[in-house]
Coordinates of C-alpha atoms in Angstrom, one line a residue:
M1 CA 0.0 0.0 0.0
A2 CA 1.3 3.5 -0.9
D3 CA 2.1 6.0 1.8
Q4 CA -1.0 7.8 3.1
P5 CA -1.5 11.3 1.6
K6 CA -1.2 14.3 3.8
L7 CA -4.8 15.0 4.4
P8 CA -6.2 18.3 5.5
S9 CA -8.2 18.6 8.7
V10 CA -11.5 16.7 8.7
S11 CA -13.3 19.8 9.9
R12 CA -16.0 21.0 7.6
R13 CA -13.9 24.0 6.5
G14 CA -11.1 21.7 5.7
L15 CA -13.3 19.4 3.6
F16 CA -15.2 22.0 1.6
K17 CA -14.1 25.0 -0.4
T18 CA -16.3 27.4 -2.3
A19 CA -17.5 26.0 -5.6
A20 CA -19.8 27.4 -8.2
A21 CA -23.3 25.8 -8.3
A22 CA -23.7 23.6 -11.4
L23 CA -27.5 23.9 -11.5
T24 CA -28.6 26.7 -13.9
V25 CA -31.8 28.4 -12.8
A26 CA -34.1 31.1 -14.2
G27 CA -34.5 34.3 -12.3
V28 CA -33.0 35.5 -9.1
A29 CA -33.7 34.7 -5.5
A30 CA -37.3 35.6 -4.6
C31 CA -39.0 32.5 -3.2
S32 CA -37.3 30.8 -0.4
D33 CA -38.4 27.4 1.0
Q34 CA -42.0 28.1 2.0
R35 CA -42.4 25.2 4.3
A36 CA -41.3 25.3 8.0
A37 CA -41.3 22.1 10.1
G38 CA -44.7 21.4 11.5
A39 CA -46.4 24.2 9.5
E40 CA -48.7 23.9 6.5
A41 CA -47.4 24.9 3.1
T42 CA -47.9 28.5 2.2
A43 CA -46.8 30.0 -1.1
A44 CA -46.9 33.3 -2.9
P45 CA -48.9 32.9 -6.2
A46 CA -46.8 32.6 -9.3
P47 CA -46.8 35.7 -11.5
A48 CA -48.9 35.7 -14.7
G49 CA -47.6 33.1 -17.1
G50 CA -46.2 31.0 -14.2
A51 CA -42.6 31.9 -14.9
G52 CA -41.7 33.8 -11.7
A53 CA -38.3 33.9 -10.1
M54 CA -37.4 31.2 -7.6
D55 CA -34.7 30.8 -5.0
M56 CA -32.8 27.6 -5.8
A57 CA -30.4 27.7 -2.8
P58 CA -32.4 25.1 -0.8
F59 CA -32.2 22.7 -3.8
T60 CA -28.5 23.1 -4.6
A61 CA -25.6 21.3 -2.9
G62 CA -23.1 23.0 -0.7
P63 CA -19.5 23.4 -1.8
R64 CA -17.7 20.2 -2.6
A65 CA -13.9 19.8 -1.9
P66 CA -11.7 18.9 -4.9
S67 CA -10.9 15.2 -5.2
P68 CA -8.1 14.5 -2.7
V69 CA -6.6 11.5 -4.5
Q70 CA -6.1 11.1 -8.3
G71 CA -5.5 7.7 -9.8
T72 CA -6.5 5.2 -12.5
G73 CA -6.8 2.0 -10.5
R74 CA -6.0 -1.5 -11.5
V75 CA -7.0 -2.9 -14.8
L76 CA -9.1 -5.9 -13.9
G77 CA -9.5 -9.0 -16.0
A78 CA -12.4 -11.5 -16.0
N79 CA -10.7 -13.7 -13.5
D80 CA -9.2 -11.1 -11.2
R81 CA -10.4 -10.8 -7.6
V82 CA -12.1 -7.5 -6.9
R83 CA -11.1 -5.9 -3.6
I84 CA -13.9 -3.8 -2.0
A85 CA -14.4 -1.3 0.8
V86 CA -17.7 -0.1 2.2
I87 CA -18.0 3.6 3.1
G88 CA -20.8 4.2 5.6
V89 CA -21.5 1.1 7.7
G90 CA -24.8 1.9 9.4
G91 CA -27.8 -0.4 9.0
Q92 CA -27.8 -0.8 5.2
G93 CA -24.0 -0.4 4.8
F94 CA -23.2 -3.0 7.4
G95 CA -26.0 -5.5 6.7
A96 CA -26.8 -5.4 3.0
H97 CA -23.4 -4.4 1.8
L98 CA -20.5 -5.3 4.1
K99 CA -22.0 -8.6 5.3
G100 CA -23.8 -9.2 2.1
L101 CA -20.7 -8.9 0.0
R102 CA -18.7 -11.0 2.4
A103 CA -21.3 -13.8 1.8
L104 CA -20.5 -13.5 -1.9
E105 CA -16.7 -13.5 -1.5
K106 CA -16.0 -17.1 -2.6
D107 CA -18.6 -17.4 -5.4
A108 CA -18.1 -13.9 -6.8
N109 CA -14.3 -13.9 -6.4
I110 CA -14.2 -10.8 -4.4
E111 CA -12.7 -9.7 -1.0
V112 CA -14.1 -7.1 1.3
I113 CA -11.1 -5.5 3.0
G114 CA -12.1 -2.1 4.1
A115 CA -14.7 0.1 5.9
S116 CA -15.2 3.7 6.8
D117 CA -17.5 5.5 9.2
V118 CA -17.4 8.7 11.3
Y119 CA -19.1 6.9 14.2
A120 CA -16.5 4.8 16.1
P121 CA -18.9 2.0 17.4
R122 CA -20.0 1.3 13.8
L123 CA -16.5 1.3 12.5
E124 CA -15.4 -1.2 15.3
R125 CA -18.4 -3.4 14.5
A126 CA -17.4 -3.4 10.8
R127 CA -13.8 -4.3 11.8
A128 CA -14.9 -7.3 13.8
E129 CA -17.1 -8.5 10.9
L130 CA -14.2 -8.1 8.4
L131 CA -11.9 -10.1 10.6
K132 CA -14.4 -13.0 11.1
G133 CA -12.8 -16.2 9.7
R134 CA -9.6 -14.4 8.7
D135 CA -6.9 -15.0 11.3
G136 CA -4.0 -12.7 10.8
A137 CA -5.7 -10.8 7.9
T138 CA -5.1 -7.2 7.2
V139 CA -8.2 -5.0 6.9
F140 CA -8.4 -1.2 6.5
C141 CA -10.9 0.6 8.8
E142 CA -10.7 4.4 8.7
K143 CA -12.8 7.2 10.0
D144 CA -11.7 9.3 7.1
Y145 CA -12.8 7.7 3.9
R146 CA -10.1 9.5 1.9
R147 CA -7.5 7.2 3.3
L148 CA -9.3 4.2 1.7
L149 CA -9.4 6.1 -1.6
D150 CA -5.6 6.4 -1.5
N151 CA -5.2 2.6 -0.8
K152 CA -4.0 0.9 -4.0
D153 CA -5.2 -2.4 -2.6
I154 CA -8.8 -1.3 -3.0
D155 CA -10.4 -1.6 -6.4
A156 CA -14.0 -0.6 -5.7
V157 CA -16.2 1.0 -3.0
V158 CA -19.8 0.8 -1.9
V159 CA -21.1 4.2 -0.8
A160 CA -23.8 3.7 1.8
T161 CA -23.5 7.1 3.6
P162 CA -26.5 9.5 4.3
E163 CA -27.8 11.0 1.1
H164 CA -25.9 14.3 1.3
W165 CA -22.6 12.4 1.1
H166 CA -23.4 10.2 -1.9
A167 CA -22.1 12.6 -4.5
P168 CA -18.9 13.8 -2.8
V169 CA -17.7 10.3 -1.9
S170 CA -18.7 8.8 -5.2
I171 CA -16.9 11.6 -7.2
H172 CA -13.8 11.4 -5.0
A173 CA -13.7 7.6 -5.4
L174 CA -14.1 7.8 -9.2
D175 CA -11.2 10.3 -9.4
A176 CA -9.1 8.0 -7.3
G177 CA -9.6 5.2 -9.8
K178 CA -12.2 3.2 -7.9
H179 CA -15.4 1.6 -9.3
V180 CA -18.5 2.7 -7.4
Y181 CA -21.7 1.2 -6.2
C182 CA -23.8 4.0 -4.6
E183 CA -26.9 3.5 -2.6
K184 CA -30.0 5.4 -3.8
P185 CA -30.8 8.2 -4.2
M186 CA -27.8 8.9 -6.4
T187 CA -27.4 12.4 -5.0
R188 CA -29.0 14.8 -2.6
H189 CA -29.5 17.5 -5.2
L190 CA -29.7 17.6 -9.0
D191 CA -26.6 19.7 -9.6
E192 CA -24.6 16.9 -8.0
A193 CA -26.1 14.4 -10.4
W194 CA -24.7 16.3 -13.4
A195 CA -21.3 16.4 -11.7
L196 CA -21.4 12.7 -11.1
V197 CA -22.3 12.0 -14.7
D198 CA -19.3 14.0 -15.7
A199 CA -17.0 12.2 -13.3
V200 CA -18.0 8.8 -14.7
K201 CA -17.4 10.0 -18.2
R202 CA -14.1 11.6 -17.2
T203 CA -12.7 8.5 -15.4
G204 CA -14.3 5.6 -17.3
K205 CA -15.0 3.7 -14.1
V206 CA -18.1 1.6 -13.6
F207 CA -20.9 3.2 -11.6
Q208 CA -23.9 1.3 -10.4
L209 CA -26.8 3.0 -8.6
G210 CA -28.2 0.8 -5.8
I211 CA -31.7 0.3 -7.1
Q212 CA -31.8 -3.5 -7.1
F213 CA -35.1 -3.7 -8.9
T214 CA -33.6 -2.4 -12.0
S215 CA -32.0 -5.8 -12.3
D216 CA -35.4 -7.5 -12.4
P217 CA -35.6 -9.4 -15.7
K218 CA -39.3 -8.8 -15.8
M219 CA -38.8 -5.1 -16.1
H220 CA -36.3 -5.5 -19.0
A221 CA -38.7 -7.8 -20.7
V222 CA -41.6 -5.3 -20.4
G223 CA -39.3 -2.6 -21.8
D224 CA -38.6 -4.8 -24.8
F225 CA -42.3 -5.4 -25.2
I226 CA -43.3 -1.7 -25.0
R227 CA -40.4 -0.6 -27.2
A228 CA -41.5 -3.0 -29.9
G229 CA -44.8 -1.1 -30.0
K230 CA -47.0 -4.0 -28.8
I231 CA -49.2 -1.9 -26.5
G232 CA -49.2 1.0 -29.0
P233 CA -48.0 4.4 -28.0
L234 CA -47.3 4.6 -24.2
V235 CA -49.9 6.9 -22.5
A236 CA -49.2 6.7 -18.8
G237 CA -47.7 4.7 -16.0
Q238 CA -48.4 4.5 -12.2
S239 CA -46.7 3.1 -9.2
S240 CA -46.4 3.7 -5.5
Y241 CA -44.4 2.9 -2.3
C242 CA -46.6 3.2 0.7
R243 CA -46.1 2.0 4.2
N244 CA -47.3 2.8 7.7
A245 CA -44.9 2.9 10.6
G246 CA -47.7 3.5 13.1
P247 CA -47.4 5.7 16.2
K248 CA -43.6 5.5 16.4
G249 CA -43.2 7.2 13.0
E250 CA -41.1 6.4 10.0
W251 CA -37.3 6.6 10.3
N252 CA -37.5 7.1 14.0
Y253 CA -34.6 4.6 14.5
D254 CA -33.2 4.0 18.0
I255 CA -30.8 6.7 19.2
D256 CA -27.5 5.7 20.9
A257 CA -27.4 7.9 24.0
G258 CA -23.7 7.4 24.2
A259 CA -23.0 9.1 20.8
G260 CA -21.2 12.3 21.1
P261 CA -18.2 14.4 20.0
D262 CA -15.8 11.9 21.6
N263 CA -16.8 9.0 19.3
L264 CA -18.6 10.7 16.4
D265 CA -17.0 13.2 14.1
W266 CA -19.9 15.6 13.8
D267 CA -18.3 18.2 11.6
M268 CA -17.1 15.7 9.1
W269 CA -20.6 14.0 9.1
L270 CA -22.2 17.4 8.3
G271 CA -20.0 17.7 5.2
S272 CA -21.6 20.0 2.6
A273 CA -24.8 20.4 4.7
P274 CA -25.2 23.6 6.8
K275 CA -22.8 23.8 9.8
R276 CA -24.4 23.2 13.2
P277 CA -22.9 23.0 16.6
W278 CA -23.3 19.7 18.5
N279 CA -26.4 20.1 20.7
D280 CA -29.4 18.1 22.0
D281 CA -30.8 17.9 18.5
S282 CA -27.7 16.4 16.9
R283 CA -28.3 12.7 17.9
S284 CA -31.7 12.8 16.2
R285 CA -30.2 14.3 13.1
F286 CA -27.5 11.7 12.9
F287 CA -29.5 8.6 13.7
R288 CA -32.8 9.8 12.0
Y289 CA -31.3 11.9 9.2
R290 CA -34.1 11.0 6.7
K291 CA -36.4 13.3 8.6
Y292 CA -34.4 16.5 7.7
H293 CA -34.1 18.4 4.5
D294 CA -30.4 19.1 4.9
Y295 CA -29.6 15.4 4.6
S296 CA -32.5 13.7 2.8
G297 CA -35.5 14.0 0.5
G298 CA -37.5 11.7 2.8
I299 CA -40.0 9.6 0.8
L300 CA -38.7 11.2 -2.5
G301 CA -35.1 10.0 -1.7
D302 CA -35.6 6.8 0.2
L303 CA -38.7 5.2 -1.2
M304 CA -39.5 6.7 -4.6
P305 CA -36.3 5.5 -6.4
H306 CA -37.4 1.9 -5.8
R307 CA -40.4 2.4 -8.1
V308 CA -39.2 5.1 -10.5
G309 CA -36.0 3.2 -11.4
P310 CA -37.6 -0.1 -12.6
F311 CA -40.5 1.8 -14.2
L312 CA -38.2 3.8 -16.4
V313 CA -36.5 0.5 -17.4
A314 CA -39.9 -1.0 -18.2
S315 CA -41.0 2.1 -20.2
G316 CA -38.7 0.9 -23.0
N317 CA -37.2 4.4 -23.5
P318 CA -35.8 5.9 -20.3
E319 CA -36.0 9.7 -20.6
Y320 CA -35.3 12.8 -18.6
P321 CA -38.6 14.4 -17.5
T322 CA -39.6 17.7 -19.1
R323 CA -42.2 18.7 -16.4
V324 CA -42.7 17.6 -12.8
V325 CA -45.3 18.6 -10.3
S326 CA -45.6 17.3 -6.8
V327 CA -47.9 17.8 -3.8
G328 CA -46.8 16.7 -0.3
T329 CA -48.4 17.0 3.1
R330 CA -47.2 16.5 6.7
R331 CA -50.3 16.4 8.8
I332 CA -49.6 13.2 10.9
S333 CA -45.8 13.0 11.3
T334 CA -45.2 16.5 12.6
D335 CA -41.8 15.6 14.2
R336 CA -40.0 16.1 10.9
E337 CA -39.3 18.5 8.0
V338 CA -40.0 16.0 5.2
D339 CA -43.5 15.0 4.0
D340 CA -45.3 11.9 5.1
N341 CA -47.6 11.8 2.0
V342 CA -46.6 12.7 -1.6
Q343 CA -48.1 12.5 -5.1
V344 CA -45.8 13.2 -8.0
M345 CA -46.6 13.6 -11.7
A346 CA -43.9 13.6 -14.3
E347 CA -44.1 14.2 -18.1
F348 CA -41.6 12.9 -20.6
P349 CA -40.5 14.1 -24.1
S350 CA -42.2 11.2 -25.8
G351 CA -45.5 12.2 -24.4
W352 CA -46.3 9.8 -21.6
T353 CA -46.7 10.6 -17.9
M354 CA -45.9 8.8 -14.7
L355 CA -47.8 9.1 -11.5
F356 CA -46.2 8.1 -8.2
T357 CA -47.8 8.0 -4.8
G358 CA -45.7 7.6 -1.6
S359 CA -46.7 7.5 2.0
T360 CA -45.3 6.7 5.4
V361 CA -48.6 6.9 7.2
N362 CA -50.9 4.7 5.0
E363 CA -49.8 1.4 3.4
Q364 CA -52.5 1.2 0.7
G365 CA -50.7 1.8 -2.6
L366 CA -51.6 2.0 -6.3
P367 CA -51.5 -1.1 -8.6
D368 CA -48.4 -1.0 -10.8
L369 CA -49.6 -0.3 -14.3
F370 CA -48.6 0.9 -17.7
R371 CA -51.4 2.3 -20.0
G372 CA -50.9 2.1 -23.7
F373 CA -53.2 3.0 -26.6
K374 CA -53.8 -0.6 -27.6
A375 CA -53.1 -2.4 -24.3
S376 CA -52.1 -2.0 -20.7
V377 CA -49.4 -3.9 -18.8
H378 CA -50.5 -5.1 -15.3
F379 CA -48.0 -6.2 -12.7
G380 CA -49.1 -8.7 -10.1
G381 CA -47.4 -11.3 -8.0
D382 CA -44.5 -12.5 -10.1
S383 CA -46.0 -11.7 -13.5
A384 CA -46.3 -8.9 -16.0
I385 CA -49.3 -9.3 -18.3
A386 CA -50.5 -7.2 -21.3
K387 CA -54.3 -6.9 -21.5
P388 CA -55.8 -5.4 -24.7
E389 CA -58.0 -2.3 -24.6
R390 CA -61.5 -2.9 -25.7
P391 CA -61.3 -1.4 -29.2
F392 CA -58.3 -3.8 -29.9
A393 CA -59.6 -7.0 -28.3
E394 CA -59.9 -8.7 -31.7
E395 CA -56.5 -7.6 -32.7
M396 CA -54.5 -9.0 -29.8
E397 CA -54.8 -11.5 -27.0
E398 CA -53.9 -11.2 -23.3
T399 CA -50.2 -12.0 -23.1
T400 CA -47.9 -12.9 -20.2
I401 CA -44.8 -10.9 -21.0
A402 CA -42.6 -12.3 -18.2
K403 CA -42.8 -14.3 -15.1
G404 CA -40.2 -14.6 -12.3
P405 CA -39.3 -13.8 -8.7
G406 CA -37.7 -10.4 -9.3
S407 CA -34.3 -9.3 -8.1
D408 CA -32.4 -8.6 -4.9
I409 CA -29.3 -6.8 -3.7
P410 CA -26.9 -9.7 -4.2
M411 CA -28.1 -10.0 -7.9
H412 CA -27.5 -6.3 -8.3
H413 CA -24.1 -6.6 -6.7
R414 CA -23.2 -9.4 -9.1
N415 CA -24.3 -7.2 -12.1
W416 CA -22.0 -4.5 -10.9
L417 CA -19.1 -6.9 -10.5
D418 CA -19.6 -8.5 -13.9
A419 CA -19.6 -5.0 -15.5
I420 CA -16.3 -4.2 -13.7
R421 CA -14.7 -7.3 -15.0
I422 CA -15.8 -7.1 -18.7
G423 CA -16.1 -3.4 -19.1
A424 CA -19.9 -3.5 -19.6
T425 CA -22.6 -1.1 -18.7
P426 CA -24.4 -2.1 -15.4
N427 CA -28.2 -2.2 -15.1
C428 CA -28.4 1.1 -13.3
P429 CA -25.6 3.3 -14.7
V430 CA -25.0 6.9 -13.9
E431 CA -26.8 8.6 -16.8
F432 CA -29.9 6.5 -16.1
G433 CA -29.5 7.5 -12.4
A434 CA -29.4 11.1 -13.4
K435 CA -32.8 10.7 -15.1
I436 CA -34.2 9.2 -11.9
Q437 CA -32.6 12.0 -9.8
A438 CA -34.1 14.7 -12.1
I439 CA -37.6 13.4 -11.3
L440 CA -36.9 13.1 -7.5
S441 CA -35.2 16.6 -7.3
M442 CA -37.8 18.4 -9.4
A443 CA -40.5 16.8 -7.3
E444 CA -38.9 18.1 -4.1
M445 CA -38.6 21.6 -5.7
S446 CA -42.2 21.5 -6.8
S447 CA -43.6 20.4 -3.4
R448 CA -41.5 22.7 -1.2
A449 CA -41.9 25.8 -3.4
N450 CA -45.4 25.1 -4.7
R451 CA -44.3 25.4 -8.3
V452 CA -44.4 23.3 -11.5
M453 CA -40.8 22.6 -12.5
L454 CA -39.5 22.4 -16.1
L455 CA -36.3 20.8 -17.3
D456 CA -34.2 21.3 -20.4
A457 CA -31.9 18.3 -20.1
A458 CA -29.7 19.4 -23.0
T459 CA -28.6 22.5 -21.1
R460 CA -29.2 21.1 -17.7
T461 CA -31.5 24.0 -16.9
V462 CA -34.3 23.8 -14.4
K463 CA -36.9 26.6 -14.0
P464 CA -40.3 27.1 -12.5
G465 CA -43.2 27.0 -15.0

């Protein structure tokens, strides 16, 4: 392993320098986030024509530090062992990724050798797991993830941090020559998605967004079916992710009363988010970060990607949205900033629309469905079935497009690893992820600012309509 780089202080000032926002917006600051925690939405009416100015600061990432390590990484062949580190080893990072990848080590010819986390108890738990069954092995466990990026023994990283760290860690890893598997959502804000697309193009490394349902063969089969014109022009699609956490409330995970500045690097965890002193609210922000806008999109970031990703695959022609509108409410879970009920409508250049409903206070969702001019595709159980519309019942018969159990995280891991070895495009690559992120981010802008949002993907320009 090469000598460790001389790293700057891990304080927020040391990590982040002023950078120009990459998201182009129309107008100047005039409409700040119009929703306060626990209060109903209030908004100034849009000027005539709907093209008023809008403050994009709440929807733009904070400054990101330059990549601390530059490298190209090893050139891996089909039979080479891929050595992996997991950055962020909380619940998902530790269980689904660190332990999950360790379970694949023999069959997938990989080795998980590193972990990083700003919270010492989690890092020590990861170290113990990495050393299981490996007497005398060398593993690399670092509070500062940048030290893993400088480690030439590591070929690839899994990014399982809170959402506001997804883009900075992923971009830094790519520039260091590492392949990246990043948990959803791809980024906290849309300007970061463009930067991540550019980083993948610049480095040529394999990037997989962690939406495992995009590896479902059924969704790819439906995409082929729709692309072949067998349901006629696509009209609309609908999906949902609804659950009910009950009186406890969604994302109210247990809080470790022993967490504090002596074992948790609070300034580093804040990263590009607004700086806050450690106080009585900090433990909630750390352990229940999905409740706060600074670190998460809530339903839009945690739940919606699971449905939007596979539905874009199944559409047969994944596109950036042109127009997105969203309505969100927070009338039951008043202990948070993010909504507990959302409805999102997105329009695409080819003319079809997608409806998404999400909830953390009611578990009754919508049936997954694509509507075409000649037929509709229904998803139920383990099947996708095309049923003709009445005017075309004589022209086509009900058809089972695909049947199967779906996909899981290990399948998605394997797809990423195969892509690394043979230089292929994985099932959820970065440009596809940016299309998903555009929908999520524009939905958040729409809901929080009470505006319809428009996107010109060619110029990466978002503006209110």
